[in-house]
Amino acid sequence: LLSSDSDASVCPLVFETLDRVNEDGKKIRRKCTNCNTRISSNKSRKDARKLGKQTYTYCGNCPGQPQMCRECFESIHNK
């Protein structure tokens, strides 16, 4: 999760589909970090696990390479 605008300025503003793959070549699907954090701050962790978006994409240029859906990527990088 990006903490400041300076972190977002490092990343390109264009959403590129970057998929993580495991050693078998299968795509790795995880929760969107930003959606999960936002939901869990308003609701319970259990609700965040149910309501958070599953995504294949992540930002390879952000610190920690967080898993992100398109909506969160655009909201973070287009501040």
PDB file of N, CA and C in Angstrom:
ATOM      1  N   LEU A   1       0.848  -1.178   0.000  1.00  0.00           N
ATOM      2  CA  LEU A   1       0.000   0.000   0.000  1.00  0.00           C
ATOM      3  C   LEU A   1       0.885   1.230   0.000  1.00  0.00           C
ATOM      4  N   LEU A   2       0.581   2.156  -0.851  1.00  0.00           N
ATOM      5  CA  LEU A   2       1.383   3.367  -0.949  1.00  0.00           C
ATOM      6  C   LEU A   2       1.023   4.316   0.182  1.00  0.00           C
ATOM      7  N   SER A   3       2.040   4.903   0.784  1.00  0.00           N
ATOM      8  CA  SER A   3       1.799   5.764   1.931  1.00  0.00           C
ATOM      9  C   SER A   3       1.878   7.241   1.612  1.00  0.00           C
ATOM     10  N   SER A   4       2.541   7.600   0.527  1.00  0.00           N
ATOM     11  CA  SER A   4       2.674   9.020   0.218  1.00  0.00           C
ATOM     12  C   SER A   4       2.630   9.250  -1.278  1.00  0.00           C
ATOM     13  N   ASP A   5       2.464  10.502  -1.654  1.00  0.00           N
ATOM     14  CA  ASP A   5       2.430  10.859  -3.066  1.00  0.00           C
ATOM     15  C   ASP A   5       3.771  10.639  -3.737  1.00  0.00           C
ATOM     16  N   SER A   6       4.866  10.721  -2.980  1.00  0.00           N
ATOM     17  CA  SER A   6       6.186  10.520  -3.577  1.00  0.00           C
ATOM     18  C   SER A   6       6.352   9.084  -4.061  1.00  0.00           C
ATOM     19  N   ASP A   7       5.737   8.113  -3.357  1.00  0.00           N
ATOM     20  CA  ASP A   7       5.790   6.723  -3.804  1.00  0.00           C
ATOM     21  C   ASP A   7       5.041   6.558  -5.120  1.00  0.00           C
ATOM     22  N   ALA A   8       3.906   7.232  -5.262  1.00  0.00           N
ATOM     23  CA  ALA A   8       3.101   7.121  -6.477  1.00  0.00           C
ATOM     24  C   ALA A   8       3.808   7.754  -7.665  1.00  0.00           C
ATOM     25  N   SER A   9       4.635   8.767  -7.424  1.00  0.00           N
ATOM     26  CA  SER A   9       5.312   9.431  -8.536  1.00  0.00           C
ATOM     27  C   SER A   9       6.383   8.556  -9.159  1.00  0.00           C
ATOM     28  N   VAL A  10       6.822   7.511  -8.468  1.00  0.00           N
ATOM     29  CA  VAL A  10       7.821   6.588  -8.993  1.00  0.00           C
ATOM     30  C   VAL A  10       7.206   5.689 -10.056  1.00  0.00           C
ATOM     31  N   CYS A  11       5.924   5.393  -9.926  1.00  0.00           N
ATOM     32  CA  CYS A  11       5.246   4.451 -10.801  1.00  0.00           C
ATOM     33  C   CYS A  11       4.701   5.144 -12.042  1.00  0.00           C
ATOM     34  N   PRO A  12       4.651   4.424 -13.154  1.00  0.00           N
ATOM     35  CA  PRO A  12       4.044   5.003 -14.345  1.00  0.00           C
ATOM     36  C   PRO A  12       2.536   5.144 -14.153  1.00  0.00           C
ATOM     37  N   LEU A  13       1.931   6.069 -14.879  1.00  0.00           N
ATOM     38  CA  LEU A  13       0.501   6.311 -14.732  1.00  0.00           C
ATOM     39  C   LEU A  13      -0.345   5.395 -15.604  1.00  0.00           C
ATOM     40  N   VAL A  14       0.281   4.529 -16.360  1.00  0.00           N
ATOM     41  CA  VAL A  14      -0.436   3.629 -17.252  1.00  0.00           C
ATOM     42  C   VAL A  14      -0.577   2.271 -16.577  1.00  0.00           C
ATOM     43  N   PHE A  15      -1.808   1.766 -16.552  1.00  0.00           N
ATOM     44  CA  PHE A  15      -2.060   0.453 -15.960  1.00  0.00           C
ATOM     45  C   PHE A  15      -1.607  -0.619 -16.936  1.00  0.00           C
ATOM     46  N   GLU A  16      -0.628  -1.389 -16.534  1.00  0.00           N
ATOM     47  CA  GLU A  16      -0.169  -2.506 -17.350  1.00  0.00           C
ATOM     48  C   GLU A  16      -0.561  -3.785 -16.639  1.00  0.00           C
ATOM     49  N   THR A  17      -0.963  -4.772 -17.394  1.00  0.00           N
ATOM     50  CA  THR A  17      -1.338  -6.030 -16.792  1.00  0.00           C
ATOM     51  C   THR A  17      -0.082  -6.838 -16.520  1.00  0.00           C
ATOM     52  N   LEU A  18       0.285  -6.894 -15.264  1.00  0.00           N
ATOM     53  CA  LEU A  18       1.417  -7.691 -14.836  1.00  0.00           C
ATOM     54  C   LEU A  18       0.869  -8.823 -13.987  1.00  0.00           C
ATOM     55  N   ASP A  19       1.096 -10.042 -14.394  1.00  0.00           N
ATOM     56  CA  ASP A  19       0.580 -11.194 -13.669  1.00  0.00           C
ATOM     57  C   ASP A  19       1.716 -11.922 -12.974  1.00  0.00           C
ATOM     58  N   ARG A  20       1.449 -12.348 -11.752  1.00  0.00           N
ATOM     59  CA  ARG A  20       2.402 -13.204 -11.045  1.00  0.00           C
ATOM     60  C   ARG A  20       2.100 -14.637 -11.455  1.00  0.00           C
ATOM     61  N   VAL A  21       3.131 -15.423 -11.646  1.00  0.00           N
ATOM     62  CA  VAL A  21       2.944 -16.839 -11.954  1.00  0.00           C
ATOM     63  C   VAL A  21       3.788 -17.662 -10.996  1.00  0.00           C
ATOM     64  N   ASN A  22       3.285 -18.849 -10.651  1.00  0.00           N
ATOM     65  CA  ASN A  22       4.049 -19.731  -9.784  1.00  0.00           C
ATOM     66  C   ASN A  22       4.981 -20.598 -10.624  1.00  0.00           C
ATOM     67  N   GLU A  23       5.674 -21.516  -9.991  1.00  0.00           N
ATOM     68  CA  GLU A  23       6.653 -22.332 -10.711  1.00  0.00           C
ATOM     69  C   GLU A  23       6.019 -23.259 -11.748  1.00  0.00           C
ATOM     70  N   ASP A  24       4.718 -23.516 -11.634  1.00  0.00           N
ATOM     71  CA  ASP A  24       4.016 -24.343 -12.619  1.00  0.00           C
ATOM     72  C   ASP A  24       3.489 -23.518 -13.785  1.00  0.00           C
ATOM     73  N   GLY A  25       3.667 -22.202 -13.736  1.00  0.00           N
ATOM     74  CA  GLY A  25       3.211 -21.330 -14.803  1.00  0.00           C
ATOM     75  C   GLY A  25       1.773 -20.866 -14.654  1.00  0.00           C
ATOM     76  N   LYS A  26       1.134 -21.196 -13.520  1.00  0.00           N
ATOM     77  CA  LYS A  26      -0.244 -20.766 -13.295  1.00  0.00           C
ATOM     78  C   LYS A  26      -0.260 -19.364 -12.702  1.00  0.00           C
ATOM     79  N   LYS A  27      -1.263 -18.569 -13.096  1.00  0.00           N
ATOM     80  CA  LYS A  27      -1.409 -17.222 -12.549  1.00  0.00           C
ATOM     81  C   LYS A  27      -1.751 -17.298 -11.062  1.00  0.00           C
ATOM     82  N   ILE A  28      -1.173 -16.380 -10.300  1.00  0.00           N
ATOM     83  CA  ILE A  28      -1.454 -16.298  -8.873  1.00  0.00           C
ATOM     84  C   ILE A  28      -2.495 -15.206  -8.657  1.00  0.00           C
ATOM     85  N   ARG A  29      -3.582 -15.578  -8.017  1.00  0.00           N
ATOM     86  CA  ARG A  29      -4.678 -14.646  -7.765  1.00  0.00           C
ATOM     87  C   ARG A  29      -4.700 -14.307  -6.280  1.00  0.00           C
ATOM     88  N   ARG A  30      -4.683 -13.013  -5.965  1.00  0.00           N
ATOM     89  CA  ARG A  30      -4.681 -12.564  -4.580  1.00  0.00           C
ATOM     90  C   ARG A  30      -5.660 -11.407  -4.406  1.00  0.00           C
ATOM     91  N   LYS A  31      -5.900 -11.064  -3.149  1.00  0.00           N
ATOM     92  CA  LYS A  31      -6.764  -9.922  -2.829  1.00  0.00           C
ATOM     93  C   LYS A  31      -6.058  -8.624  -3.187  1.00  0.00           C
ATOM     94  N   CYS A  32      -6.822  -7.665  -3.647  1.00  0.00           N
ATOM     95  CA  CYS A  32      -6.303  -6.317  -3.884  1.00  0.00           C
ATOM     96  C   CYS A  32      -5.942  -5.722  -2.523  1.00  0.00           C
ATOM     97  N   THR A  33      -4.695  -5.320  -2.367  1.00  0.00           N
ATOM     98  CA  THR A  33      -4.203  -4.803  -1.091  1.00  0.00           C
ATOM     99  C   THR A  33      -4.973  -3.576  -0.634  1.00  0.00           C
ATOM    100  N   ASN A  34      -5.220  -2.660  -1.547  1.00  0.00           N
ATOM    101  CA  ASN A  34      -5.897  -1.417  -1.189  1.00  0.00           C
ATOM    102  C   ASN A  34      -7.368  -1.660  -0.835  1.00  0.00           C
ATOM    103  N   CYS A  35      -8.065  -2.458  -1.621  1.00  0.00           N
ATOM    104  CA  CYS A  35      -9.476  -2.775  -1.325  1.00  0.00           C
ATOM    105  C   CYS A  35      -9.586  -3.456   0.038  1.00  0.00           C
ATOM    106  N   ASN A  36      -8.710  -4.412   0.284  1.00  0.00           N
ATOM    107  CA  ASN A  36      -8.741  -5.168   1.527  1.00  0.00           C
ATOM    108  C   ASN A  36      -8.501  -4.252   2.728  1.00  0.00           C
ATOM    109  N   THR A  37      -7.540  -3.345   2.622  1.00  0.00           N
ATOM    110  CA  THR A  37      -7.244  -2.408   3.708  1.00  0.00           C
ATOM    111  C   THR A  37      -8.409  -1.453   3.939  1.00  0.00           C
ATOM    112  N   ARG A  38      -8.980  -0.942   2.859  1.00  0.00           N
ATOM    113  CA  ARG A  38     -10.096   0.002   2.959  1.00  0.00           C
ATOM    114  C   ARG A  38     -11.317  -0.651   3.601  1.00  0.00           C
ATOM    115  N   ILE A  39     -11.644  -1.861   3.180  1.00  0.00           N
ATOM    116  CA  ILE A  39     -12.816  -2.555   3.717  1.00  0.00           C
ATOM    117  C   ILE A  39     -12.597  -2.934   5.178  1.00  0.00           C
ATOM    118  N   SER A  40     -11.397  -3.428   5.510  1.00  0.00           N
ATOM    119  CA  SER A  40     -11.148  -3.858   6.886  1.00  0.00           C
ATOM    120  C   SER A  40     -11.092  -2.684   7.860  1.00  0.00           C
ATOM    121  N   SER A  41     -10.826  -1.473   7.361  1.00  0.00           N
ATOM    122  CA  SER A  41     -10.842  -0.315   8.260  1.00  0.00           C
ATOM    123  C   SER A  41     -12.274   0.090   8.615  1.00  0.00           C
ATOM    124  N   ASN A  42     -13.236  -0.204   7.738  1.00  0.00           N
ATOM    125  CA  ASN A  42     -14.641   0.138   7.981  1.00  0.00           C
ATOM    126  C   ASN A  42     -15.445  -1.020   8.555  1.00  0.00           C
ATOM    127  N   LYS A  43     -15.061  -2.226   8.199  1.00  0.00           N
ATOM    128  CA  LYS A  43     -15.793  -3.416   8.623  1.00  0.00           C
ATOM    129  C   LYS A  43     -14.821  -4.393   9.259  1.00  0.00           C
ATOM    130  N   SER A  44     -15.282  -5.588   9.524  1.00  0.00           N
ATOM    131  CA  SER A  44     -14.422  -6.588  10.154  1.00  0.00           C
ATOM    132  C   SER A  44     -13.494  -7.244   9.134  1.00  0.00           C
ATOM    133  N   ARG A  45     -12.486  -7.925   9.634  1.00  0.00           N
ATOM    134  CA  ARG A  45     -11.550  -8.644   8.772  1.00  0.00           C
ATOM    135  C   ARG A  45     -12.289  -9.721   7.975  1.00  0.00           C
ATOM    136  N   LYS A  46     -13.259 -10.340   8.619  1.00  0.00           N
ATOM    137  CA  LYS A  46     -14.056 -11.377   7.966  1.00  0.00           C
ATOM    138  C   LYS A  46     -14.806 -10.805   6.763  1.00  0.00           C
ATOM    139  N   ASP A  47     -15.386  -9.622   6.927  1.00  0.00           N
ATOM    140  CA  ASP A  47     -16.080  -8.959   5.819  1.00  0.00           C
ATOM    141  C   ASP A  47     -15.102  -8.592   4.711  1.00  0.00           C
ATOM    142  N   ALA A  48     -13.914  -8.138   5.087  1.00  0.00           N
ATOM    143  CA  ALA A  48     -12.904  -7.768   4.092  1.00  0.00           C
ATOM    144  C   ALA A  48     -12.493  -8.984   3.269  1.00  0.00           C
ATOM    145  N   ARG A  49     -12.414 -10.136   3.898  1.00  0.00           N
ATOM    146  CA  ARG A  49     -12.053 -11.353   3.164  1.00  0.00           C
ATOM    147  C   ARG A  49     -13.147 -11.742   2.172  1.00  0.00           C
ATOM    148  N   LYS A  50     -14.399 -11.467   2.524  1.00  0.00           N
ATOM    149  CA  LYS A  50     -15.515 -11.789   1.629  1.00  0.00           C
ATOM    150  C   LYS A  50     -15.675 -10.765   0.508  1.00  0.00           C
ATOM    151  N   LEU A  51     -15.541  -9.483   0.846  1.00  0.00           N
ATOM    152  CA  LEU A  51     -15.862  -8.407  -0.089  1.00  0.00           C
ATOM    153  C   LEU A  51     -14.686  -7.918  -0.924  1.00  0.00           C
ATOM    154  N   GLY A  52     -13.461  -8.214  -0.515  1.00  0.00           N
ATOM    155  CA  GLY A  52     -12.285  -7.739  -1.249  1.00  0.00           C
ATOM    156  C   GLY A  52     -12.191  -8.375  -2.627  1.00  0.00           C
ATOM    157  N   LYS A  53     -11.677  -7.616  -3.581  1.00  0.00           N
ATOM    158  CA  LYS A  53     -11.566  -8.108  -4.954  1.00  0.00           C
ATOM    159  C   LYS A  53     -10.367  -9.037  -5.107  1.00  0.00           C
ATOM    160  N   GLN A  54     -10.564 -10.108  -5.855  1.00  0.00           N
ATOM    161  CA  GLN A  54      -9.472 -11.000  -6.226  1.00  0.00           C
ATOM    162  C   GLN A  54      -8.923 -10.506  -7.554  1.00  0.00           C
ATOM    163  N   THR A  55      -7.609 -10.428  -7.671  1.00  0.00           N
ATOM    164  CA  THR A  55      -7.018  -9.917  -8.896  1.00  0.00           C
ATOM    165  C   THR A  55      -5.724 -10.647  -9.218  1.00  0.00           C
ATOM    166  N   TYR A  56      -5.393 -10.674 -10.489  1.00  0.00           N
ATOM    167  CA  TYR A  56      -4.132 -11.252 -10.938  1.00  0.00           C
ATOM    168  C   TYR A  56      -3.052 -10.188 -11.058  1.00  0.00           C
ATOM    169  N   THR A  57      -3.432  -8.932 -11.100  1.00  0.00           N
ATOM    170  CA  THR A  57      -2.498  -7.858 -11.433  1.00  0.00           C
ATOM    171  C   THR A  57      -1.874  -7.224 -10.194  1.00  0.00           C
ATOM    172  N   TYR A  58      -0.698  -6.642 -10.386  1.00  0.00           N
ATOM    173  CA  TYR A  58       0.004  -5.942  -9.319  1.00  0.00           C
ATOM    174  C   TYR A  58       0.823  -4.821  -9.928  1.00  0.00           C
ATOM    175  N   CYS A  59       1.281  -3.902  -9.082  1.00  0.00           N
ATOM    176  CA  CYS A  59       2.138  -2.819  -9.559  1.00  0.00           C
ATOM    177  C   CYS A  59       3.583  -3.210  -9.276  1.00  0.00           C
ATOM    178  N   GLY A  60       4.319  -3.497 -10.322  1.00  0.00           N
ATOM    179  CA  GLY A  60       5.703  -3.931 -10.181  1.00  0.00           C
ATOM    180  C   GLY A  60       6.661  -2.816  -9.817  1.00  0.00           C
ATOM    181  N   ASN A  61       6.227  -1.556  -9.943  1.00  0.00           N
ATOM    182  CA  ASN A  61       7.100  -0.425  -9.637  1.00  0.00           C
ATOM    183  C   ASN A  61       6.890   0.144  -8.240  1.00  0.00           C
ATOM    184  N   CYS A  62       5.795  -0.184  -7.595  1.00  0.00           N
ATOM    185  CA  CYS A  62       5.535   0.316  -6.242  1.00  0.00           C
ATOM    186  C   CYS A  62       6.371  -0.463  -5.227  1.00  0.00           C
ATOM    187  N   PRO A  63       6.718   0.181  -4.109  1.00  0.00           N
ATOM    188  CA  PRO A  63       7.454  -0.529  -3.058  1.00  0.00           C
ATOM    189  C   PRO A  63       6.644  -1.713  -2.544  1.00  0.00           C
ATOM    190  N   GLY A  64       7.240  -2.868  -2.496  1.00  0.00           N
ATOM    191  CA  GLY A  64       6.562  -4.074  -2.035  1.00  0.00           C
ATOM    192  C   GLY A  64       5.726  -4.767  -3.091  1.00  0.00           C
ATOM    193  N   GLN A  65       5.625  -4.204  -4.274  1.00  0.00           N
ATOM    194  CA  GLN A  65       4.844  -4.742  -5.392  1.00  0.00           C
ATOM    195  C   GLN A  65       3.456  -5.227  -4.955  1.00  0.00           C
ATOM    196  N   PRO A  66       2.597  -4.299  -4.485  1.00  0.00           N
ATOM    197  CA  PRO A  66       1.285  -4.694  -3.979  1.00  0.00           C
ATOM    198  C   PRO A  66       0.346  -5.184  -5.081  1.00  0.00           C
ATOM    199  N   GLN A  67      -0.465  -6.159  -4.734  1.00  0.00           N
ATOM    200  CA  GLN A  67      -1.503  -6.658  -5.624  1.00  0.00           C
ATOM    201  C   GLN A  67      -2.569  -5.578  -5.718  1.00  0.00           C
ATOM    202  N   MET A  68      -2.991  -5.200  -6.942  1.00  0.00           N
ATOM    203  CA  MET A  68      -3.966  -4.118  -7.111  1.00  0.00           C
ATOM    204  C   MET A  68      -4.930  -4.395  -8.244  1.00  0.00           C
ATOM    205  N   CYS A  69      -6.183  -4.010  -8.026  1.00  0.00           N
ATOM    206  CA  CYS A  69      -7.161  -4.025  -9.107  1.00  0.00           C
ATOM    207  C   CYS A  69      -7.001  -2.727  -9.902  1.00  0.00           C
ATOM    208  N   ARG A  70      -7.646  -2.650 -11.037  1.00  0.00           N
ATOM    209  CA  ARG A  70      -7.526  -1.466 -11.899  1.00  0.00           C
ATOM    210  C   ARG A  70      -8.028  -0.202 -11.193  1.00  0.00           C
ATOM    211  N   GLU A  71      -9.155  -0.285 -10.496  1.00  0.00           N
ATOM    212  CA  GLU A  71      -9.729   0.890  -9.844  1.00  0.00           C
ATOM    213  C   GLU A  71      -8.783   1.462  -8.789  1.00  0.00           C
ATOM    214  N   CYS A  72      -8.192   0.607  -7.985  1.00  0.00           N
ATOM    215  CA  CYS A  72      -7.266   1.077  -6.946  1.00  0.00           C
ATOM    216  C   CYS A  72      -5.988   1.626  -7.563  1.00  0.00           C
ATOM    217  N   PHE A  73      -5.506   0.986  -8.612  1.00  0.00           N
ATOM    218  CA  PHE A  73      -4.305   1.479  -9.289  1.00  0.00           C
ATOM    219  C   PHE A  73      -4.532   2.903  -9.774  1.00  0.00           C
ATOM    220  N   GLU A  74      -5.661   3.128 -10.437  1.00  0.00           N
ATOM    221  CA  GLU A  74      -5.948   4.456 -10.977  1.00  0.00           C
ATOM    222  C   GLU A  74      -6.172   5.484  -9.875  1.00  0.00           C
ATOM    223  N   SER A  75      -6.820   5.102  -8.786  1.00  0.00           N
ATOM    224  CA  SER A  75      -7.059   6.066  -7.705  1.00  0.00           C
ATOM    225  C   SER A  75      -5.765   6.442  -6.990  1.00  0.00           C
ATOM    226  N   ILE A  76      -4.840   5.519  -6.849  1.00  0.00           N
ATOM    227  CA  ILE A  76      -3.572   5.797  -6.167  1.00  0.00           C
ATOM    228  C   ILE A  76      -2.617   6.571  -7.062  1.00  0.00           C
ATOM    229  N   HIS A  77      -2.519   6.192  -8.322  1.00  0.00           N
ATOM    230  CA  HIS A  77      -1.515   6.766  -9.208  1.00  0.00           C
ATOM    231  C   HIS A  77      -1.960   8.042  -9.911  1.00  0.00           C
ATOM    232  N   ASN A  78      -3.229   8.365  -9.870  1.00  0.00           N
ATOM    233  CA  ASN A  78      -3.715   9.575 -10.539  1.00  0.00           C
ATOM    234  C   ASN A  78      -4.130  10.648  -9.546  1.00  0.00           C
ATOM    235  N   LYS A  79      -3.410  10.754  -8.442  1.00  0.00           N
ATOM    236  CA  LYS A  79      -3.716  11.775  -7.432  1.00  0.00           C
ATOM    237  C   LYS A  79      -3.272  13.124  -7.914  1.00  0.00           C
TER     238      LYS A  79
END
